[in-house]
Amino acid sequence: MLNINDKIPDFEILTDTGSFTPSYHLGKNIVIFFFPRADTSGCTAESLAFTNLQSSFDSLNCIVIGISKDNPKKQAKFREKYNLSCELGADFENNVCEKFGVWVEKSMYGKKYMGIQRATFLANTKGVITNVWEKVKVPGHAEIVLEELNKICK
C-alpha cells in the first residue's frame, strides 16, 4: 500500500463522466477513496457522506474521487440513483487499485478471493500523500478526511 510522503502514481482512469488523471490536477488537493462495489450499502453510505460534504471539499481546493472495479456504466447508474457529486472512477481494466495496494486477498466464510480493501488517500497540491486510511469504517470517515484536509490547508 502507498504510504504518507509517497507521490500519487500517475494514471488515467475512465469515470462515469469522462476520465481522471491526477497529474492534470496538480495545484489541487486530492482525496481518492477506494470502495469495493457500487450500489452496496457501505459503498453507498461512504459516497453519500463525501457528496454531503462536497461544498466543503470544494472550498478547500480539493477534488474527491471514489474508485472501484465497476465499469463506467455501473458508476453512472450509481451516481444517478443517489445524486452523487464526487467523481467515480472505473478501474475495471486499469489496475489503479493494484498501484495503490488496495487490491488484496480477502476471506469470507472461509473462501479466499481478491477484492478492494476500503481505503482513502489524501494528497496535497503537489501530489504528495499526506494521509492514508486503511480498512476504513464508513461512519464519520468523510468528516475525518475533511478535518485532516483543513489541517493541511492552514
CSV table of C-alpha atoms in Angstrom, one decimal, residues 49-114:
chain,number,residue,atom,x,y,z
A,49,ALA,CA,-21.0,11.1,3.0
A,50,PHE,CA,-18.4,12.6,0.6
A,51,THR,CA,-21.2,14.0,-1.5
A,52,ASN,CA,-22.8,15.7,1.5
A,53,LEU,CA,-19.5,17.4,2.3
A,54,GLN,CA,-18.7,18.2,-1.4
A,55,SER,CA,-19.0,22.0,-1.0
A,56,SER,CA,-16.6,21.9,2.0
A,57,PHE,CA,-14.1,19.9,-0.1
A,58,ASP,CA,-14.5,22.3,-3.0
A,59,SER,CA,-13.9,25.3,-0.7
A,60,LEU,CA,-10.5,23.8,0.2
A,61,ASN,CA,-9.5,23.4,-3.4
A,62,CYS,CA,-10.0,19.6,-3.3
A,63,ILE,CA,-11.1,17.1,-5.8
A,64,VAL,CA,-12.8,13.9,-4.4
A,65,ILE,CA,-12.9,10.7,-6.5
A,66,GLY,CA,-14.2,7.3,-5.5
A,67,ILE,CA,-12.7,4.3,-7.3
A,68,SER,CA,-14.0,0.7,-7.6
A,69,LYS,CA,-13.6,-2.1,-10.2
A,70,ASP,CA,-17.1,-1.3,-11.6
A,71,ASN,CA,-17.4,-0.2,-15.2
A,72,PRO,CA,-18.3,3.4,-16.2
A,73,LYS,CA,-21.9,2.4,-17.0
A,74,LYS,CA,-22.5,1.0,-13.5
A,75,GLN,CA,-20.8,4.0,-11.9
A,76,ALA,CA,-23.1,6.3,-13.9
A,77,LYS,CA,-26.2,4.4,-12.7
A,78,PHE,CA,-24.8,4.6,-9.1
A,79,ARG,CA,-24.3,8.4,-9.4
A,80,GLU,CA,-27.8,8.9,-10.9
A,81,LYS,CA,-29.6,6.7,-8.3
A,82,TYR,CA,-28.1,8.6,-5.3
A,83,ASN,CA,-27.4,12.0,-6.9
A,84,LEU,CA,-23.7,11.7,-6.1
A,85,SER,CA,-21.4,14.7,-6.7
A,86,CYS,CA,-17.9,13.1,-6.3
A,87,GLU,CA,-16.1,11.7,-9.4
A,88,LEU,CA,-16.5,7.9,-9.8
A,89,GLY,CA,-13.5,6.1,-11.3
A,90,ALA,CA,-14.0,2.8,-13.1
A,91,ASP,CA,-10.9,0.7,-12.5
A,92,PHE,CA,-12.3,-2.3,-14.5
A,93,GLU,CA,-9.2,-2.5,-16.6
A,94,ASN,CA,-6.5,0.0,-15.4
A,95,ASN,CA,-5.1,-1.7,-12.3
A,96,VAL,CA,-5.1,1.5,-10.3
A,97,CYS,CA,-6.2,-0.4,-7.2
A,98,GLU,CA,-3.0,-2.5,-7.6
A,99,LYS,CA,-0.9,0.6,-7.9
A,100,PHE,CA,-2.3,1.9,-4.6
A,101,GLY,CA,-2.0,-1.5,-2.9
A,102,VAL,CA,-5.7,-1.9,-2.1
A,103,TRP,CA,-6.4,-4.9,-4.3
A,104,VAL,CA,-5.9,-7.6,-1.7
A,105,GLU,CA,-6.8,-11.1,-0.8
A,106,LYS,CA,-9.9,-11.2,1.3
A,107,SER,CA,-11.8,-14.0,3.1
A,108,MET,CA,-15.5,-14.6,3.6
A,109,TYR,CA,-16.9,-17.8,5.1
A,110,GLY,CA,-13.6,-19.5,4.7
A,111,LYS,CA,-13.4,-18.7,1.0
A,112,LYS,CA,-10.5,-16.6,-0.3
A,113,TYR,CA,-10.9,-14.1,-3.1
A,114,MET,CA,-9.4,-10.9,-4.4
